Every structure is written in C-alpha cells, then in structure tokens.
Amino acid sequence: MTNKANLLDYDRKSLGSYFIEIGDKSFRAQQVLKWIYHQGAIDFEAMTNLSKNLRANLEQNACIKLPEITSEQKSEDGTRKWLIQVKGGGSVETVFIPEKDRGTLCISSQVGCPLECKFCSTGQQGFNRNLSTSEIIGQVWAANKALGYFENDKRIITNIVFMGMGEPLLNYDNVLKAINLLTDDLGFGLARRRVTVSTSGIIPEIDRLKDDTNVSLAISLHASNDELRNDIVPINRSYPISDLLAACKRFTVARDDEPITIEYVMLKDVNDSLQDAHDLVGCLRGIPAKVNLIPFNTFPGTSYNCSEIKTINSFRDVLVKSKIITITRKTRGDDIDAACGQLVGKVTAKAARHQKILTELN
Ligand code: SAH
Ligand code: SF4
C-alpha cells in the first residue's frame, strides 16, 4: 500500500517517464494530467479514455492521494484558510485571499522553516521537513475543489504565491515540479507571471529558478544593511545583501527587466527610519523592482511591534519620490491568523500547551 506511486508527485516529464517504466506510453501522462487538473478526477475508474487494463494496473500500483485537510476557517473579509495535516506529524496552512480583480492562493512549501527569521512565527517554530510535490500541488487542487473550480470551470484562483510556511528554495526539486504543474497547460495552466516564489535569498537557487522557470520572484529583504539583516534574517550571514542584489540583477536581466518584488516588513524602531528608506533606495539602484511594505503581523511571544501608519507612509513617500513603485500590503484575514508570518502560530501555541499539560500530568 505505502509503496504506491502518488501521481500528484509527478510533473508532465516525470509522469511520462513513469508510464514508460510501467510499460506504457509517455503520452498517457497527458491524459492523466488532464483528468486530475482539468476535470478534478482523482479516481482511476473515472478516467474512461484509459484502457481497462491500464486502469487496473494503476489501481494496483499507483494512487492519487491528496494531503489531508483537517479544518477550514473563513475570515470576515472573505479570506479562507485551510489547515493541512501532514504525514509524520505537524501541519501546514494554505490561505486564499479574494480581491476585486484576482484571487490569490498562498501556499506552503515546508513544515516549519529552518531559517529562523526573528519576526516570523513560522521561523520561530523550528523545522520539521520539506513538503513533497503532492503536498504542495495538493494544496492548490484542494483549494480549487473547495472553491468550485472543477465544477464550474471558472478560474477563481488566478495567482499563486509561495508565501506560506517555509522557504521554497530550500525545497527546490519538489517546488520546481509543483511550479511545472501550476504553469503547464495540462496542469492548472496559470500564466507564469501569476506564480510568484518568495525567498529570503538562497542565491544559488535563485539562479536555478531563473534558468529553469519563467515565474516571478519576490525577495524578502527587510533591511538594507548587513548588520541589521544578519540579525533579523540570519541566512544573510551566508548570502549577504550585495551578493543577493547581484543575483536579483541577473534575474531581472534574464527576464528582460521585468521587475521583481522586494518585500519589506515594517518593524517599529528596527528598520523603519527615513534613513532606512533612503538606504533601501540606494540598494535598489539599477535593479527593476517594486516594493511591498508589509505591516508586521504580531504573534504570541514576539517582542516586535508594527510601525505606526504615519511612519509607514513617510517611508513609502521616500521610495515613491525616488520613482520606486511601492505599495503597502493590506493585512488580510488576521481575525483567523491568516496574515503573513502568522501561519500556524495558534497550532504551535496549542501544541506547546498540550505538551505542558502532559508534562504536568506525568
Ligand atoms: N520563506 C519565504 C516565503 C514565506 S514568508 C520568504 O521568507 O520569503 C512570506 C513573507 O512573509 C516574507 O516576506 C516574510 O518575510 C513575511 N513575514 C514573515 N513573518 C512576518 C510577520 N510576522 N509579519 C509580516 N510579514 C511577515
Ligand atoms: Fe522562513 Fe521566510 Fe519565515 Fe524567514 S520569513 S523564517 S525564510 S518562512
């Protein structure tokens, strides 16, 4: 049972190889992908253009297994959040954010995150493991199912961002296959620019992403000098700002100067001074980039505070005066802890309380 190949782990190329391995033709992959990602079929019996023999073979040796959704919450603002239990313990979250002209799904790539950014709830929880491709693409499949996509053939999820739990570029191979399925016409068929990978700056993998895909890039910069960034985004000690910006430049050159997104979380009295804003302008000179200012979202146990609105506005004005397109990201879904950096904050607290209770009982 457990050794069955989960077909959600394969993109078009690897699924083609799988069918050759089992003695069939690689074009079966195309038929099966359409069933799964166009029709929403996860039952081999439903795949009526496959021969009876092949369906029986697949039934025996393969499966289409989605990650297990254990709860769903809806925010007053329409944001929806799904909690997904993963094998081996732990859980991840997926968030759908409806807007006037688009619907964005924020997906997770790891259970926890090993990078320990100081202002991030996920990073403060530690790291469990990478998600498999099936667990990543399964989040998108399940959200589409819940939103009625397969029944109505109406695209509600128009954009995907790898901004949930985890650092996607530390799980490169599985994330790449998921990207292939998101952008493949036989998969979800999303325009490549509508898929954004957000990274804290794993330089070698930024270069690979540039060469292997056409998706958009967002960089979690959050500071414009190494001293501060070493402290709040510790991976900066391995990949300092100047090297990271050089990688960003290579990326934009390869994309004909299409701008990347720079994410900058606004932390009161930490990185939000006018000098910080001017330094950020200096960093971005020569790099096509737009900036997203993210008001810090609080979580239990953090000592950071969000910058005041007027501070955020003054910071933004400095960037705008320097002709950098800058938006302040709206906080969405915070009544259900679905905002950036809040994911699984509650679960950890619960787990910790649970642990405490167990310890007290013993
Ligand atoms: N690991 C990746 C993607 C996941 S985090 C990355 O770091 O880019 C998605 C975004 O949320 C990142 O820009 C991250 O820095 C930001 N973020 C993390 N914690 C936050 C918090 N508490 N408040 C606001 N944004 C936060
Ligand atoms: Fe990991 Fe991103 Fe959180 Fe940093 S901000 S700890 S890289 S998820």
XYZ file of C-alpha atoms and ligand atoms in Angstrom:
396
model
C 0.000 0.000 0.000
C 2.517 2.557 1.171
C 4.808 1.973 -1.822
C 2.210 3.056 -4.347
C 3.377 5.909 -6.541
C 1.341 9.046 -5.821
C 0.718 10.562 -9.258
C 0.443 14.046 -7.707
C 4.216 13.829 -7.141
C 4.905 13.896 -10.904
C 5.020 16.729 -13.418
C 4.469 16.116 -17.146
C 8.026 14.957 -17.814
C 8.416 12.677 -14.827
C 4.908 11.260 -15.284
C 5.814 10.440 -18.898
C 8.856 8.537 -17.617
C 6.673 6.778 -15.062
C 4.347 5.453 -17.767
C 7.307 4.220 -19.804
C 8.652 2.478 -16.685
C 5.380 0.613 -16.218
C 5.479 -0.499 -19.848
C 3.061 2.012 -21.344
C 3.418 5.154 -23.479
C 4.558 8.537 -22.221
C 1.503 10.309 -23.715
C -0.634 8.635 -21.052
C 0.796 11.312 -18.781
C -1.055 13.934 -20.790
C -4.358 12.104 -20.445
C -3.924 11.563 -16.731
C -2.824 15.149 -16.047
C -5.950 16.439 -17.792
C -8.121 14.169 -15.685
C -6.525 15.316 -12.462
C -6.050 19.038 -13.094
C -8.788 19.869 -15.615
C -11.563 17.507 -14.581
C -10.683 17.195 -10.906
C -10.743 13.389 -11.134
C -8.736 11.523 -8.547
C -10.305 8.143 -9.138
C -8.770 5.932 -11.853
C -12.192 4.412 -12.615
C -13.352 7.823 -13.844
C -10.537 8.015 -16.423
C -12.530 6.455 -19.194
C -10.095 7.068 -22.045
C -7.558 4.753 -20.383
C -7.893 1.058 -21.142
C -9.404 -1.207 -18.514
C -6.053 -2.971 -18.154
C -4.175 0.230 -17.530
C -6.761 1.395 -15.010
C -6.436 -1.909 -13.171
C -2.656 -1.629 -13.257
C -2.808 1.901 -11.854
C -5.281 0.837 -9.190
C -2.739 -1.773 -8.047
C 0.461 0.246 -8.229
C -0.422 3.902 -8.046
C -2.667 6.317 -6.183
C -3.777 9.949 -6.339
C -3.555 10.962 -2.751
C -4.299 14.483 -1.563
C -2.978 15.919 1.678
C -5.496 15.719 4.497
C -7.394 18.924 5.246
C -8.421 18.957 8.884
C -10.100 22.325 9.173
C -11.232 25.359 7.273
C -11.746 28.882 8.559
C -13.364 31.868 6.890
C -12.475 35.432 7.703
C -14.945 38.306 7.735
C -13.076 39.745 4.750
C -13.568 36.582 2.675
C -10.088 35.160 3.277
C -10.162 31.379 3.718
C -7.587 29.271 5.484
C -7.157 25.515 5.386
C -5.151 23.539 7.904
C -3.475 20.509 6.409
C -2.238 17.625 8.494
C 0.908 16.110 7.025
C 2.332 12.627 7.372
C 4.721 12.208 10.269
C 3.080 14.934 12.375
C 2.826 18.663 12.053
C 0.601 20.721 9.852
C 0.793 23.444 7.257
C -1.605 26.117 6.122
C -2.935 27.400 2.822
C -4.650 30.753 2.523
C -6.982 32.077 -0.199
C -7.214 35.857 -0.488
C -10.004 37.146 -2.754
C -9.601 40.615 -4.229
C -11.619 42.622 -6.755
C -9.596 41.645 -9.791
C -7.878 38.450 -8.683
C -7.825 35.556 -6.245
C -4.502 34.694 -4.677
C -3.632 31.392 -3.068
C -0.740 31.481 -0.628
C 0.825 28.032 -0.351
C 3.327 26.372 1.974
C 6.474 24.556 0.896
C 7.867 23.204 4.180
C 6.587 22.097 7.575
C 8.034 24.969 9.602
C 11.183 26.657 8.332
C 14.826 26.212 9.293
C 15.812 29.839 8.694
C 14.622 31.410 11.935
C 13.885 34.953 10.794
C 13.236 36.725 14.054
C 9.927 38.379 13.125
C 8.364 35.246 11.609
C 6.100 32.931 13.540
C 6.874 30.005 11.227
C 10.613 30.541 11.636
C 10.290 30.664 15.391
C 8.666 27.230 15.443
C 11.580 25.305 14.006
C 11.642 22.934 11.079
C 10.112 19.549 10.557
C 10.569 18.587 6.885
C 10.156 19.518 3.236
C 6.741 19.038 1.666
C 6.515 16.623 -1.246
C 5.301 17.822 -4.643
C 1.959 16.118 -3.972
C 1.613 18.020 -0.702
C 2.364 21.314 -2.466
C 0.231 20.877 -5.593
C -2.385 19.121 -3.426
C -2.950 22.423 -1.579
C -3.847 24.063 -4.898
C -6.010 21.150 -6.022
C -7.899 21.094 -2.713
C -8.419 24.875 -2.675
C -9.676 24.790 -6.265
C -12.028 21.970 -5.328
C -13.357 23.874 -2.316
C -13.897 26.965 -4.487
C -15.843 25.024 -7.119
C -13.311 25.350 -9.956
C -13.702 21.827 -11.321
C -17.492 22.001 -11.393
C -17.836 25.469 -12.888
C -14.651 25.693 -14.930
C -14.364 29.261 -13.665
C -10.925 30.320 -12.502
C -11.196 31.729 -9.005
C -7.566 31.215 -8.056
C -5.742 33.416 -10.549
C -2.441 33.849 -8.721
C -0.226 31.603 -6.643
C 2.354 32.868 -4.176
C 4.846 30.682 -2.328
C 4.469 32.842 0.766
C 3.009 30.362 3.220
C 5.127 28.326 5.593
C 8.684 27.508 4.657
C 11.476 28.635 2.393
C 10.578 27.340 -1.089
C 14.116 27.483 -2.436
C 15.329 25.091 0.271
C 12.915 22.549 -1.218
C 13.902 23.246 -4.789
C 13.175 19.990 -6.632
C 9.688 19.500 -5.217
C 8.815 23.175 -5.649
C 10.047 23.104 -9.255
C 7.784 20.168 -10.115
C 4.863 21.975 -8.453
C 5.645 25.112 -10.496
C 5.695 22.987 -13.651
C 2.236 21.641 -12.802
C 0.901 25.106 -11.989
C 2.037 26.569 -15.295
C 1.572 23.558 -17.595
C -1.479 23.786 -19.876
C -2.230 20.212 -18.907
C -1.946 21.203 -15.246
C -3.522 24.359 -13.842
C -2.349 26.387 -16.835
C -1.556 29.580 -14.952
C 0.359 32.299 -16.742
C 3.922 32.137 -15.486
C 3.870 35.699 -14.203
C 0.967 34.805 -11.977
C 3.135 32.420 -9.978
C 5.499 34.094 -7.516
C 8.228 32.439 -5.490
C 9.166 34.379 -2.369
C 12.589 33.763 -0.887
C 14.721 35.078 1.917
C 17.625 34.897 -0.520
C 19.123 31.475 -1.277
C 21.366 32.731 -4.063
C 22.331 29.522 -5.921
C 18.676 28.525 -6.149
C 17.615 31.999 -7.314
C 19.943 31.425 -10.263
C 18.479 27.974 -10.872
C 14.941 29.353 -10.739
C 15.929 31.975 -13.301
C 17.178 29.277 -15.675
C 14.563 26.574 -15.014
C 11.339 28.609 -14.993
C 9.697 31.859 -16.004
C 7.928 32.537 -12.744
C 8.147 35.809 -10.815
C 10.468 36.409 -7.914
C 9.919 38.154 -4.589
C 12.826 38.808 -2.239
C 12.301 39.173 1.492
C 14.870 41.893 2.027
C 13.599 43.611 5.205
C 16.849 45.501 5.832
C 19.277 47.480 3.736
C 22.471 46.886 5.711
C 24.146 43.596 6.574
C 24.412 44.288 10.278
C 20.651 44.519 10.694
C 19.823 41.839 8.144
C 22.274 39.380 9.771
C 20.239 39.809 12.923
C 16.652 39.624 11.645
C 17.170 37.376 8.576
C 20.051 35.123 9.711
C 20.555 33.496 6.262
C 22.099 36.861 5.347
C 25.284 35.697 7.101
C 25.705 33.151 4.281
C 24.287 35.284 1.465
C 24.929 38.970 2.196
C 22.960 41.825 0.680
C 25.399 42.828 -2.082
C 25.590 39.245 -3.399
C 21.808 38.893 -3.129
C 21.236 42.095 -5.084
C 23.678 40.901 -7.755
C 21.586 37.714 -8.069
C 18.446 39.877 -8.351
C 20.099 41.831 -11.138
C 20.974 38.608 -13.001
C 17.359 37.513 -12.587
C 15.890 40.715 -13.996
C 18.350 40.750 -16.890
C 17.202 37.241 -17.803
C 13.561 38.433 -17.629
C 14.032 41.450 -19.921
C 13.927 43.844 -16.982
C 10.560 42.727 -15.695
C 10.595 43.984 -12.099
C 10.984 41.701 -9.121
C 9.162 42.351 -5.859
C 11.047 43.410 -2.759
C 9.269 42.552 0.479
C 9.986 44.726 3.493
C 8.294 44.039 6.815
C 7.766 47.233 8.828
C 9.181 46.737 12.317
C 8.804 49.631 14.722
C 12.133 51.296 15.568
C 14.058 48.455 13.916
C 14.084 49.074 10.158
C 11.575 51.865 9.620
C 13.533 55.145 9.831
C 13.785 57.626 6.968
C 17.482 56.760 6.761
C 16.486 53.098 6.279
C 14.194 54.195 3.448
C 16.991 56.158 1.764
C 19.367 53.205 2.201
C 16.792 50.933 0.582
C 16.573 53.279 -2.389
C 20.365 53.052 -2.632
C 20.286 49.238 -2.552
C 17.749 49.056 -5.356
C 19.531 51.431 -7.708
C 19.840 49.738 -11.097
C 17.513 46.835 -10.237
C 13.997 46.862 -11.736
C 11.961 46.344 -8.587
C 8.719 47.281 -6.918
C 8.470 47.313 -3.163
C 5.802 45.774 -0.952
C 5.800 47.198 2.544
C 4.292 44.601 4.869
C 2.919 45.845 8.177
C 4.324 43.466 10.799
C 1.743 40.937 11.931
C 2.071 40.079 15.529
C 2.065 36.581 17.044
C 2.325 35.240 20.588
C 5.764 35.617 22.143
C 7.220 38.201 19.751
C 8.879 41.342 21.044
C 8.464 43.222 17.731
C 5.786 45.800 17.046
C 4.377 47.080 13.800
C 5.483 50.538 12.690
C 2.940 53.349 13.071
C 0.869 54.086 9.983
C 2.397 57.554 9.621
C 5.901 56.052 9.755
C 4.979 53.541 7.054
C 3.572 56.365 4.922
C 6.693 58.513 5.308
C 8.871 55.511 4.461
C 6.754 54.867 1.386
C 6.973 58.520 0.308
C 10.779 58.365 0.234
C 10.636 55.361 -2.095
C 7.923 56.852 -4.289
C 9.875 60.123 -4.638
C 12.724 58.005 -5.950
C 10.343 56.564 -8.554
C 10.079 53.135 -6.955
C 6.585 51.690 -7.230
C 5.644 50.970 -3.640
C 2.528 49.531 -2.114
C 1.683 48.904 1.497
C 0.245 45.433 1.710
C -3.172 45.254 3.287
C -3.430 42.885 6.189
C -5.951 40.227 5.286
C -7.527 37.504 7.342
C -5.942 38.474 10.628
C -9.113 37.515 12.509
C -8.294 33.903 11.586
C -4.493 34.288 11.931
C -4.035 34.001 8.187
C -1.855 37.066 7.640
C 1.795 36.891 6.514
C 4.024 35.344 9.122
C 1.159 34.261 11.369
C 0.651 30.825 9.933
C 0.323 28.032 12.466
C 1.025 30.400 15.313
C -2.087 29.102 17.052
C -1.317 25.472 16.452
C 2.122 25.783 17.953
C 0.731 27.530 20.956
C -1.801 24.729 21.270
C 0.862 22.080 20.841
C 3.023 23.767 23.433
C 0.109 23.984 25.863
C -0.684 20.375 25.185
C 2.916 19.436 25.925
C 2.800 21.446 29.137
C -0.366 19.681 30.223
C 1.215 16.296 29.507
C 4.319 17.255 31.475
C 2.197 18.394 34.391
C 0.230 15.154 34.319
C 3.342 12.998 34.462
N 10.320 31.894 3.255
C 9.884 32.763 2.246
C 8.395 32.738 1.995
C 7.481 32.657 3.175
S 7.311 34.071 4.179
C 10.355 34.175 2.499
O 10.841 34.438 3.603
O 10.268 34.980 1.594
C 6.340 35.206 3.188
C 6.573 36.664 3.560
O 6.017 36.983 4.858
C 8.053 37.011 3.647
O 8.331 38.245 3.042
C 8.246 37.096 5.118
O 9.388 37.803 5.465
C 6.966 37.740 5.586
N 6.735 37.633 7.017
C 7.191 36.688 7.859
N 6.766 36.944 9.122
C 6.014 38.066 9.071
C 5.269 38.807 10.043
N 5.211 38.414 11.298
N 4.612 39.895 9.625
C 4.637 40.278 8.324
N 5.305 39.601 7.374
C 5.986 38.515 7.738
Fe 11.456 31.041 6.859
Fe 10.502 33.001 5.300
Fe 9.787 32.835 7.906
Fe 12.281 33.523 7.234
S 10.388 34.677 6.797
S 11.705 32.051 8.817
S 12.633 32.279 5.449
S 9.309 31.374 6.302
